[in-house]
Coordinates of C-alpha atoms and ligand atoms in Angstrom, one line a residue:
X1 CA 66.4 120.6 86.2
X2 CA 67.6 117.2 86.2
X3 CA 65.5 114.1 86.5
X4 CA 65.6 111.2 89.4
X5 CA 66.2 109.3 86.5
X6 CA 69.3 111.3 85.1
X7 CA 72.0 111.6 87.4
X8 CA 74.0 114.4 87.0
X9 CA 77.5 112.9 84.9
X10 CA 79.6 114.6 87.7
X11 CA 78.0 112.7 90.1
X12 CA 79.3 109.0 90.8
X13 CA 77.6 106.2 92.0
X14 CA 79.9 105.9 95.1
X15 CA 78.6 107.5 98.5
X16 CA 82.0 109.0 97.8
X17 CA 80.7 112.3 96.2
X18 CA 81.5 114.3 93.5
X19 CA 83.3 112.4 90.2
X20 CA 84.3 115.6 88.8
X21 CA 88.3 115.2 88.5
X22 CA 88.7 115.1 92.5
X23 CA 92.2 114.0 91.9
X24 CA 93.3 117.4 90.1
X25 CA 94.0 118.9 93.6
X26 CA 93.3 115.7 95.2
X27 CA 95.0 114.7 98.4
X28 CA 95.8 110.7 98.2
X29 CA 97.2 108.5 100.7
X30 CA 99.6 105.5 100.2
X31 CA 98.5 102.5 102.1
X32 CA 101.2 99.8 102.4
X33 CA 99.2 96.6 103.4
X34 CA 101.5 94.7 105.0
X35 CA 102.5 97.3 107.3
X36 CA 99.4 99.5 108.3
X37 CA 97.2 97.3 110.5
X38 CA 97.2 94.0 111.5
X39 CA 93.8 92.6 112.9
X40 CA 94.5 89.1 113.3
X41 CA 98.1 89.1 115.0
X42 CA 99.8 87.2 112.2
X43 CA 102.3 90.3 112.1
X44 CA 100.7 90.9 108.8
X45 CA 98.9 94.2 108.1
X46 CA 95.3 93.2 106.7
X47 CA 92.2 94.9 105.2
X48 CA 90.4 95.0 108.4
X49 CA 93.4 96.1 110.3
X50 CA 92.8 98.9 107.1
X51 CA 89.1 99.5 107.4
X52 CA 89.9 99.8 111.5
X53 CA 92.2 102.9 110.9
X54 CA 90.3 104.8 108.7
X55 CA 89.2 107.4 111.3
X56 CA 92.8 108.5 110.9
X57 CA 92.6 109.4 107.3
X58 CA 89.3 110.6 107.8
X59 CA 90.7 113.1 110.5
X60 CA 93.5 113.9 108.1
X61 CA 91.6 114.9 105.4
X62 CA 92.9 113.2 102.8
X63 CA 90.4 112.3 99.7
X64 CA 91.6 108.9 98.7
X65 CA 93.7 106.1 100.0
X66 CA 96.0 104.2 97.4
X67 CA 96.2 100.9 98.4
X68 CA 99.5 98.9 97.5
X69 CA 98.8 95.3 96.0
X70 CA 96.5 93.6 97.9
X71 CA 96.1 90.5 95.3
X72 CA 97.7 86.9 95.5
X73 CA 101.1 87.0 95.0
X74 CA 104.2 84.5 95.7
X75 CA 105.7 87.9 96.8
X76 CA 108.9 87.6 95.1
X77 CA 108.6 91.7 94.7
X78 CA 106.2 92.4 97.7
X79 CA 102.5 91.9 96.0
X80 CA 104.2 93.6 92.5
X81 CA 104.0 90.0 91.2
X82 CA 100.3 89.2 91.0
X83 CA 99.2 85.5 90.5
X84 CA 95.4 86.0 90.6
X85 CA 94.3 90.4 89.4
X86 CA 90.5 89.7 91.1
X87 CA 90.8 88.0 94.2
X88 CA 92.7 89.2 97.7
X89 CA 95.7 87.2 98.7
X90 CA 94.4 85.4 101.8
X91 CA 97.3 86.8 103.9
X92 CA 95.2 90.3 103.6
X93 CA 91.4 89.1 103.9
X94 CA 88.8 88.6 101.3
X95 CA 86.8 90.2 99.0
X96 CA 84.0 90.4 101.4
X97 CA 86.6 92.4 103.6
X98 CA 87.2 94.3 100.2
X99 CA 84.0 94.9 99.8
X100 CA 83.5 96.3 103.5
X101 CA 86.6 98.2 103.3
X102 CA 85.6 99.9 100.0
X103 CA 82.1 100.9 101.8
X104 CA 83.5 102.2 104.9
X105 CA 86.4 104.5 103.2
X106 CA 83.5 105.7 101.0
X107 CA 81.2 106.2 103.8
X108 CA 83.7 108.7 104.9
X109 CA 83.9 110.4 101.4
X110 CA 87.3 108.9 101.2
X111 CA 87.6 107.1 97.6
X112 CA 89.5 103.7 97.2
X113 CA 92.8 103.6 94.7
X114 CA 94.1 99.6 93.7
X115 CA 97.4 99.2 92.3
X116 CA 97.1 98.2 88.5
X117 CA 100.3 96.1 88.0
X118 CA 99.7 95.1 84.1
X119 CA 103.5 95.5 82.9
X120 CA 103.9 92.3 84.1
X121 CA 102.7 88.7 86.4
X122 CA 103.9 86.4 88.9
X123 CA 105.4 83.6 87.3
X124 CA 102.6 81.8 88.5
X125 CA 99.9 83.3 87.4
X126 CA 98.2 80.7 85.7
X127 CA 98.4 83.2 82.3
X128 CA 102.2 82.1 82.1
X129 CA 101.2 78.8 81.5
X130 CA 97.5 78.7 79.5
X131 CA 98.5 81.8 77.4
X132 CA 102.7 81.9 76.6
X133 CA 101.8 83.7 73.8
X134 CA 100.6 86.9 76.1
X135 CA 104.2 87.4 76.8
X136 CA 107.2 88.0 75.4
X137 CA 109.4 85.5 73.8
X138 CA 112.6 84.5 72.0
X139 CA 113.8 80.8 70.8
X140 CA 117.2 81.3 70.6
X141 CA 118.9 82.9 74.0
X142 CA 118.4 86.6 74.5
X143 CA 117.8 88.6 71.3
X144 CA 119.3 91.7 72.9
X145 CA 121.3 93.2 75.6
X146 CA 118.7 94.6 77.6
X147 CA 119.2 94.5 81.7
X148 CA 116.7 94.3 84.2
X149 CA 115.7 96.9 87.0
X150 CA 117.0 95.4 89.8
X151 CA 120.0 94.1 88.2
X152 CA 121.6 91.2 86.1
X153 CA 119.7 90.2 81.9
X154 CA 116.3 90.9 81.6
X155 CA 115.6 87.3 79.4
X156 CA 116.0 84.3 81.4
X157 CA 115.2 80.6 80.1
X158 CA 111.9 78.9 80.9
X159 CA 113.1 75.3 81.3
X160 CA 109.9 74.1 80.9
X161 CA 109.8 74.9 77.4
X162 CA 113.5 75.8 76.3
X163 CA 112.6 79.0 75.7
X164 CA 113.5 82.9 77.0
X165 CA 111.5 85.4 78.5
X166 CA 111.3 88.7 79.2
X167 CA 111.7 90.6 82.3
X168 CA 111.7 94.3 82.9
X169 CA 112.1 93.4 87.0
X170 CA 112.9 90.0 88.8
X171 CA 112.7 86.4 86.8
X172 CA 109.7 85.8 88.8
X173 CA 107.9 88.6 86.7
X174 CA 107.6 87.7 83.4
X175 CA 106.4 91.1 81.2
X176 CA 103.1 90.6 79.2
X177 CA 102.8 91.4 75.8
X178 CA 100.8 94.6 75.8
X179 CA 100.7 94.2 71.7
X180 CA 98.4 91.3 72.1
X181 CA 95.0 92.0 72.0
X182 CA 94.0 89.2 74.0
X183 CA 96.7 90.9 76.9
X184 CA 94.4 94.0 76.9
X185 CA 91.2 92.3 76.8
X186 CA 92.1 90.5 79.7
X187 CA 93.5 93.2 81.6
X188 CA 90.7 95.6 80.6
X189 CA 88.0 92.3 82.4
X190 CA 90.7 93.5 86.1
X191 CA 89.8 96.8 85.7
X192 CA 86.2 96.0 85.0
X193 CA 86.2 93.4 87.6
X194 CA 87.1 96.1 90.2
X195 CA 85.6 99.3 88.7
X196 CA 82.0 97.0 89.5
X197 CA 83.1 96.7 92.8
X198 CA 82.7 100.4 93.1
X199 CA 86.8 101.3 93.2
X200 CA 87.7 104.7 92.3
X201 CA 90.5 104.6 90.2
X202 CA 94.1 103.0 89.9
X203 CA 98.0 103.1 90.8
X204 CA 99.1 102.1 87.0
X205 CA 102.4 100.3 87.4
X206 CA 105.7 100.7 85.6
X207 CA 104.3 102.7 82.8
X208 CA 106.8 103.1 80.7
X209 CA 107.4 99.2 80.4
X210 CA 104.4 98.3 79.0
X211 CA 105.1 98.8 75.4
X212 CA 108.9 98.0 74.3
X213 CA 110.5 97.7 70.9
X214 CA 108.8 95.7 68.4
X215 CA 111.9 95.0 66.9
X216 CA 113.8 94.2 70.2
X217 CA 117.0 96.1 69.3
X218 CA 119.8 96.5 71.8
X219 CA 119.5 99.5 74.2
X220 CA 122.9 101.5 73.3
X221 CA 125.3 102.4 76.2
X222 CA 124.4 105.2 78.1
X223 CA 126.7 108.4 77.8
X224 CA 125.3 110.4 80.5
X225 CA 123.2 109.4 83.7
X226 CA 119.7 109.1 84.0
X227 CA 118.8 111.1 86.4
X228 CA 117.3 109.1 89.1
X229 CA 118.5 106.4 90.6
X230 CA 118.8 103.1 89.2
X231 CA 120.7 99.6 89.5
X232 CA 124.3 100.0 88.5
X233 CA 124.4 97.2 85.6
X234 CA 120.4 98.9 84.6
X235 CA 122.3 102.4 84.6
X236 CA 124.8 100.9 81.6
X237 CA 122.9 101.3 79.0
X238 CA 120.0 104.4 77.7
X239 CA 116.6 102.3 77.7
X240 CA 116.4 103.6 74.5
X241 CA 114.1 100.3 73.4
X242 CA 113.5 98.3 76.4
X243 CA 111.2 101.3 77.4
X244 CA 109.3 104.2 76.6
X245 CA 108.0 103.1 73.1
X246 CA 106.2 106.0 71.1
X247 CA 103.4 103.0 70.8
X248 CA 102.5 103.1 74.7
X249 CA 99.2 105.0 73.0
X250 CA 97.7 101.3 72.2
X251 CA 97.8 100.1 75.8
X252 CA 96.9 103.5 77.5
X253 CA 94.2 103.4 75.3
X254 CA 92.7 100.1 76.2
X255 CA 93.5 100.4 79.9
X256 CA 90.9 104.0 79.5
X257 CA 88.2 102.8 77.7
X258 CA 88.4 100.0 80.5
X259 CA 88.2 102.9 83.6
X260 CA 85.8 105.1 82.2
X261 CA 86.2 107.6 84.7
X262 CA 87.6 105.9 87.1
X263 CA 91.0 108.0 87.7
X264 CA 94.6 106.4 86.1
X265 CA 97.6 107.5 88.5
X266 CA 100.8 106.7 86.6
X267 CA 104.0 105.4 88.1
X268 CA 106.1 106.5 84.9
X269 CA 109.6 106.5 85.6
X270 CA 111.2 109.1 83.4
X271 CA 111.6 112.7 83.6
X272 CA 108.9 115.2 83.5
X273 CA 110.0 116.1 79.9
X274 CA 109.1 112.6 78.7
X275 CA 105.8 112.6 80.5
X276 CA 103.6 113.8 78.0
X277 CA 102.4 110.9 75.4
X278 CA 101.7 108.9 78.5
X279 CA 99.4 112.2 80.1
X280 CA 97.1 111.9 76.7
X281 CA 95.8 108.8 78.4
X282 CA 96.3 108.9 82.1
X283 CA 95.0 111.4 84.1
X284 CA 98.0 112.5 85.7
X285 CA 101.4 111.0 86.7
X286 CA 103.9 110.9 89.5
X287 CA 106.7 113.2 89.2
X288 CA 109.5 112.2 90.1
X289 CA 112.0 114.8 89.2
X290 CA 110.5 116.2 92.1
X291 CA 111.1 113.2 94.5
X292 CA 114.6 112.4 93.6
X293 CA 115.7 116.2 93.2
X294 CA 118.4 116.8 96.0
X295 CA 116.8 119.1 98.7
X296 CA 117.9 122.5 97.3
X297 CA 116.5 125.5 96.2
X298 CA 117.5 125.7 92.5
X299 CA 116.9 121.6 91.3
X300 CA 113.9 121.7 93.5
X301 CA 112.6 124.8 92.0
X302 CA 113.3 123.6 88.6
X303 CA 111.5 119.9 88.8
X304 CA 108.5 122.2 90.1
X305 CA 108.5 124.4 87.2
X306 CA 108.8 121.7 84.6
X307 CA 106.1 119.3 86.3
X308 CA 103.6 122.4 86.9
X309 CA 103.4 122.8 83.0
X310 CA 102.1 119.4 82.6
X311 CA 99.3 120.6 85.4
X312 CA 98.5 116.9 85.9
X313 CA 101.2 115.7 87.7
X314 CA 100.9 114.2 91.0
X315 CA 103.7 115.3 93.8
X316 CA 105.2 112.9 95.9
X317 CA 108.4 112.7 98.2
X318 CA 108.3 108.8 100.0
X319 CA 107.0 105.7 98.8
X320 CA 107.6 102.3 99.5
X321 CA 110.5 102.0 96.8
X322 CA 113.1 105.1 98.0
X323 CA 114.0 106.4 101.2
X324 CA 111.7 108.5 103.3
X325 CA 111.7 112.0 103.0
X326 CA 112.9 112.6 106.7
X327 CA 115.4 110.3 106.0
X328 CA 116.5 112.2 103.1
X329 CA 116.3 116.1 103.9
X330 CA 118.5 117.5 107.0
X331 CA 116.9 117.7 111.0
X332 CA 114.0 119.8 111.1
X333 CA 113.8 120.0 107.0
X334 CA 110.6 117.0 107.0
X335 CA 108.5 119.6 108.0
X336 CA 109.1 122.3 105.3
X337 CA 109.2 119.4 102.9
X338 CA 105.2 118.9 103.9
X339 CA 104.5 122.0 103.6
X340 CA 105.9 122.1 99.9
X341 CA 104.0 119.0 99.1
X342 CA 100.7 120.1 100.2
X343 CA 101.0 123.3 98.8
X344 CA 102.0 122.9 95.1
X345 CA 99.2 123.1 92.8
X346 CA 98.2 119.5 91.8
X347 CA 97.2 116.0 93.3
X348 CA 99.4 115.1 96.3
X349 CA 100.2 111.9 97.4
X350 CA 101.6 110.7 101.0
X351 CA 103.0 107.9 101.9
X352 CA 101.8 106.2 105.4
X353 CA 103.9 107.5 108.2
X354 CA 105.5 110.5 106.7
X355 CA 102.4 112.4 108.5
X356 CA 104.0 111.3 112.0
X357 CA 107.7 111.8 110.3
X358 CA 108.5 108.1 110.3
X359 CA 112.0 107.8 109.6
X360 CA 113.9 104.3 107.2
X361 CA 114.5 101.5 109.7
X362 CA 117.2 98.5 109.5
X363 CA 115.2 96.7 107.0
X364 CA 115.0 92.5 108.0
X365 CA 117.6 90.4 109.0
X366 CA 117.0 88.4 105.9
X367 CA 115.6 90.3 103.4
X368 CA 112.0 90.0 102.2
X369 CA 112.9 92.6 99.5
X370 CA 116.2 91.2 97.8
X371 CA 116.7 95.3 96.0
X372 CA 117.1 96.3 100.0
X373 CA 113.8 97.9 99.9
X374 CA 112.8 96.7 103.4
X375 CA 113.8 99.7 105.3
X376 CA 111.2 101.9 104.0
X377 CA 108.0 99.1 104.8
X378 CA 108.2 99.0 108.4
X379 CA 105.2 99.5 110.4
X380 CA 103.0 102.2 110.5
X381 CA 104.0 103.5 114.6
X382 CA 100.4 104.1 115.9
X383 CA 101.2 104.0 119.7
X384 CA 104.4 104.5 121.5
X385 CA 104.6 101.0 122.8
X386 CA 106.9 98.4 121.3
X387 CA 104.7 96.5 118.8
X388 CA 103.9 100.1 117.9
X389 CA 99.7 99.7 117.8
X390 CA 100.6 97.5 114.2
X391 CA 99.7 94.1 115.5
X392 CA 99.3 92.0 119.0
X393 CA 101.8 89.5 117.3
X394 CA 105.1 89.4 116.3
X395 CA 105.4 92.0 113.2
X396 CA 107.0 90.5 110.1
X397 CA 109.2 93.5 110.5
X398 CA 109.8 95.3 113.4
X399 CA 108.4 99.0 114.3
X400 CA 111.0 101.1 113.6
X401 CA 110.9 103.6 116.9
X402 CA 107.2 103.9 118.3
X403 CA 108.6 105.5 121.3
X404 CA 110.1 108.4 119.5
X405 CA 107.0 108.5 116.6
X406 CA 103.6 107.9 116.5
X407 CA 100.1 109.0 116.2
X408 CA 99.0 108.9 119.5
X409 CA 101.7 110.8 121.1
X410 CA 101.2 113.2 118.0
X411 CA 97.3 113.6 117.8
X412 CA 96.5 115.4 120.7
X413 CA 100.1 118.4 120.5
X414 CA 99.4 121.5 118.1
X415 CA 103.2 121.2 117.2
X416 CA 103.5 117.7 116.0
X417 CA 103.7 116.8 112.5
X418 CA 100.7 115.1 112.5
X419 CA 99.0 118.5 113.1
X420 CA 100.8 120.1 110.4
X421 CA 100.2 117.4 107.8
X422 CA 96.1 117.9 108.5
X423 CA 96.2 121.7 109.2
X424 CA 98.2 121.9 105.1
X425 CA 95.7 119.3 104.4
X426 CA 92.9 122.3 105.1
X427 CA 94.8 125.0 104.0
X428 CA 95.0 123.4 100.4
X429 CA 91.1 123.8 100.1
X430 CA 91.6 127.8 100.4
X431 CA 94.5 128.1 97.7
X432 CA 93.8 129.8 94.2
X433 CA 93.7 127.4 91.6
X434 CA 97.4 127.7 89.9
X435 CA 100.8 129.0 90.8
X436 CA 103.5 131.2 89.7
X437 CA 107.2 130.9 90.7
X438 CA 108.4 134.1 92.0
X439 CA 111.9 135.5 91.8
X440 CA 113.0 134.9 95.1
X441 CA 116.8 134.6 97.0
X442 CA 118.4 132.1 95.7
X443 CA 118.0 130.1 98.6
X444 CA 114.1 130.1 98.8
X445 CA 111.5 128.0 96.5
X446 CA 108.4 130.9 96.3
X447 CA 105.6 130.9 94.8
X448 CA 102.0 132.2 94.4
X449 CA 98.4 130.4 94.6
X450 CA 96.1 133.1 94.4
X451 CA 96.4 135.3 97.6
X452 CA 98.6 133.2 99.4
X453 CA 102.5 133.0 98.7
X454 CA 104.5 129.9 100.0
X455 CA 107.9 130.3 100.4
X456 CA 110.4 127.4 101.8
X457 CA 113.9 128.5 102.9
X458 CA 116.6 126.2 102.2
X459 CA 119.5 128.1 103.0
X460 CA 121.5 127.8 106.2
X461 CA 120.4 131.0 107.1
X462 CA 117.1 133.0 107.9
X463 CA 115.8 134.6 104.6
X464 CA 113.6 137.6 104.0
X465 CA 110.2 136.0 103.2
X466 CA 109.3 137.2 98.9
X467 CA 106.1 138.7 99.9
X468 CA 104.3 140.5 102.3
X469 CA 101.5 139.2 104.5
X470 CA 100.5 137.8 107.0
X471 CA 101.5 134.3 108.2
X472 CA 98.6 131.5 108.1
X473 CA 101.1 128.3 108.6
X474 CA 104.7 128.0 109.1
X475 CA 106.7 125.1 110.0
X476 CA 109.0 127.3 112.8
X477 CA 108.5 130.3 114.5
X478 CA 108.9 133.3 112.7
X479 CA 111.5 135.7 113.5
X480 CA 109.8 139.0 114.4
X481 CA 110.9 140.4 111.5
X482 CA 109.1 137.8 108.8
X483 CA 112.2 136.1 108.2
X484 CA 112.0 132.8 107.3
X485 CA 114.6 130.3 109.5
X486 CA 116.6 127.6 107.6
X487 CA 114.7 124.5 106.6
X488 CA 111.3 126.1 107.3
X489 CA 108.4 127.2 105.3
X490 CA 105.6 129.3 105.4
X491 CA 102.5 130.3 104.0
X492 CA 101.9 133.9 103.3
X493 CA 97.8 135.3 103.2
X494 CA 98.9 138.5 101.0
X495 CA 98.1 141.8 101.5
X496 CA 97.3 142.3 98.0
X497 CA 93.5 142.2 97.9
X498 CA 93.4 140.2 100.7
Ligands
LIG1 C1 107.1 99.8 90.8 C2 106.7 99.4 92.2 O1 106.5 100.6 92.9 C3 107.8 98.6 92.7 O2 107.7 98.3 94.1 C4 107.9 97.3 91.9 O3 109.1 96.6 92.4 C5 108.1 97.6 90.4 N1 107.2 98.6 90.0 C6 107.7 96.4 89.6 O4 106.3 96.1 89.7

């Protein structure tokens, strides 16, 4: 037997529970700041607007909350362009509302995710100034053709001192070195600055642009499409050097020896295929073949089967940079794509409001996002009335439709999509470890966890379910005999041994 004095190593400090890779079948929730809560009526969403609302995810049954960045930030790309990694930008609270934040999700056994943006800073963050040489640099105009994401060259001159710099995003984000030592020393002190505070893990930003060429060639022009979506002028040319550098090894590396065992979620923007240098470090990464697959059988089915070999990928249909899934996917469809999400084998992540089926608004008369992302940040619809429950002032944007959406009108009615999101939620607990894709109509995505087969039909036309047995959730009424209506899914407890 154990000791007081030696804590078992699967057991964390936090009140949170049990460290022991949570996250492989982990349910995590995506907490956009601005938009959640407001508590002070600013229109701004806050962290103890956050801490207020936690009963909700609590309820849910989710196991961690992701929050978005929460740090100073000129917000020239909405918090992704940090001017300060260990303080709170004032606009969200302060540390001690951190702190309380941190200690109330935890109370709850609901562990606390921070957004880890280290592929770049603000313009402002003081680094930019007292260390140029953590960035990267060239004397003489751009050395190379490379664009940037969100459109237009990805050098641009510092007037200050006559010289270019790089940026992967906006001008206002100037990419850090990650070949410098001193740039992972520093950004190994954030992690440890957080992990003291008792945070559970982190977001890890724009992956794949933390190591580039070290010989800055010129990407070549691209002869087929990547396949998700990107910035005309970005989609020219194949990022064959502006990203994705085999050496991504040497900041992975330092970025987990910082976290321990604190759990690395990676926003890598390539395809599945290419995920697997960067899964030697991180714990597991976003797939999102799976998010921008169109909503059919056969692409849908294929992103699952090449994400479920890399076991540790996280699943994910809306976040705050594309459009919502029941924007994206036809009437009725949002459902179906929930129960897909919850059910694959793997961590899950959902983003705030698709558990109500919050739908893309009309973004803001002038744009706080200048890549049009405002449409999918509105407000988080918590009552029916107009301000939606998100603040008693006026919201810096406004609720999309509260009357039509939101939690209260959806709590308390079996049928909403709140209930189906926590009643999934549940069901996850009871699936076998693993999956298998089954042969199936062409039509249906099927597949096995243990005793229970999922099956979602995307045809325009009921289809016979691929197994027998007995119905545990569905996301429409079943037709009396088993089969499954368009746009619906179901989960299957099968007879076999069952
Ligand atoms: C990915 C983030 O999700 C996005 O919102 C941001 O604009 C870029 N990385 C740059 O940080």
């Amino acid at each position: 037997m154990r000791s007081a004095e030696q804590p078992d190593p699967d057991e964390r400090a936090s009140p949170a529970g049990p460290a022991s890779e949570w996250w492989r079948n982990g349910v995590v929730y995506q907490i956009y700041p601005r938009s959640f809560q407001d508590s002070d009526g600013d229109g701004v969403g806050d962290l103890p607007g956050i801490t207020s609302r936690l009963d909700h995810l609590a309820w849910l049954g989710v196991d961690a909350l992701w929050l978005s960045p929460i740090y100073p930030s000129p917000l020239a790309d909405s918090g992704y362009d940090v001017a300060d990694y260990t303080a709170v930008d004032p606009a969200y609270g302060t540390l001690a509302d951190f702190d309380h934040l941190l200690a109330a999700a935890h109370a709850r056994g609901i562990r606390v995710l921070l957004d880890l943006v280290a592929a770049h800073t603000s313009i402002e963050h003081p680094w930019f100034r007292e260390h140029p040489d953590w960035y990267v640099w060239a004397d003489d105009g751009p050395p190379n053709n490379w664009r940037a994401t969100f459109g237009g060259p990805a050098w641009s001159l510092d007037r200050e001192s006559g010289r270019w710099y790089l940026h992967s995003f906006y001008p206002e984000q100037p990419d850090l070195d990650w070949r410098n030592p001193e740039v992972r020393e520093a950004i190994a002190g954030v992690v440890g600055f957080w992990r003291g505070r008792g945070v559970d893990g982190f977001r890890v930003d724009a992956v794949e642009r933390m190591v580039k060429d070290s010989r800055l060639r010129d990407d070549p022009p691209a002869v087929e499409p990547f396949p998700f979506p990107l910035h005309p002028e970005h989609a020219e040319l194949r990022h064959a050097h502006s990203r994705n550098d085999p050496e991504i090894g040497l900041a992975l590396a330092a970025l987990r020896d910082a976290a321990g065992d604190a759990v690395l979620v990676g926003e890598v923007y390539l395809p599945n295929d290419e995920l697997g240098p960067y899964l030697e470090h991180l714990d597991v990464a976003f797939t999102f073949d799976f998010l921008h697959s169109p909503w059919e059988a056969g692409p849908l089915t294929r992103a699952i089967s090449s994400a479920a070999v890399l076991e540790r990928v996280a699943w994910v249909l809306s976040n705050h940079d594309f459009g919502r899934i029941a924007s994206r996917v036809p009437a009725g469809a949002a459902r179906a794509a929930a129960l897909l999400l919850l059910t694959l084998p793997g961590a899950a992540f959902i983003y705030q409001g698709d558990e109500i089926g919050m739908v893309d608004g009309p973004g803001a008369g002038t744009p706080s996002d200048r890549f049009g992302r405002d449409a999918y940040r509105h407000p988080m619809q918590w009552e029916p009335q107009p301000d939606a429950g998100f603040s008693s002032g006026r919201p810096w944007l406004e609720p999309v439709d509260p009357a039509r959406v939101s939690v209260a009108a959806q709590c308390e009615d079996p049928a909403s999509m709140l209930a189906l999101y926590r009643r999934l939620i549940a069901l996850r607990r009871e699936l076998g470890a693993g999956s298998r894709l089954l042969a199936a109509d062409p039509g249906l995505i099927a597949f096995e966890r243990g005793e229970h087969v999922v099956a979602v039909n995307l045809a325009d036309e009921p289809l016979p379910p691929p197994a027998s047995g007995e119905p545990v959730v569905a996301t429409a009424p079943i037709g009396g005999d088993g089969a499954i209506p368009p746009q619906a899914g179901v989960v299957l407890r099968g007879d076999r041994g069952g």
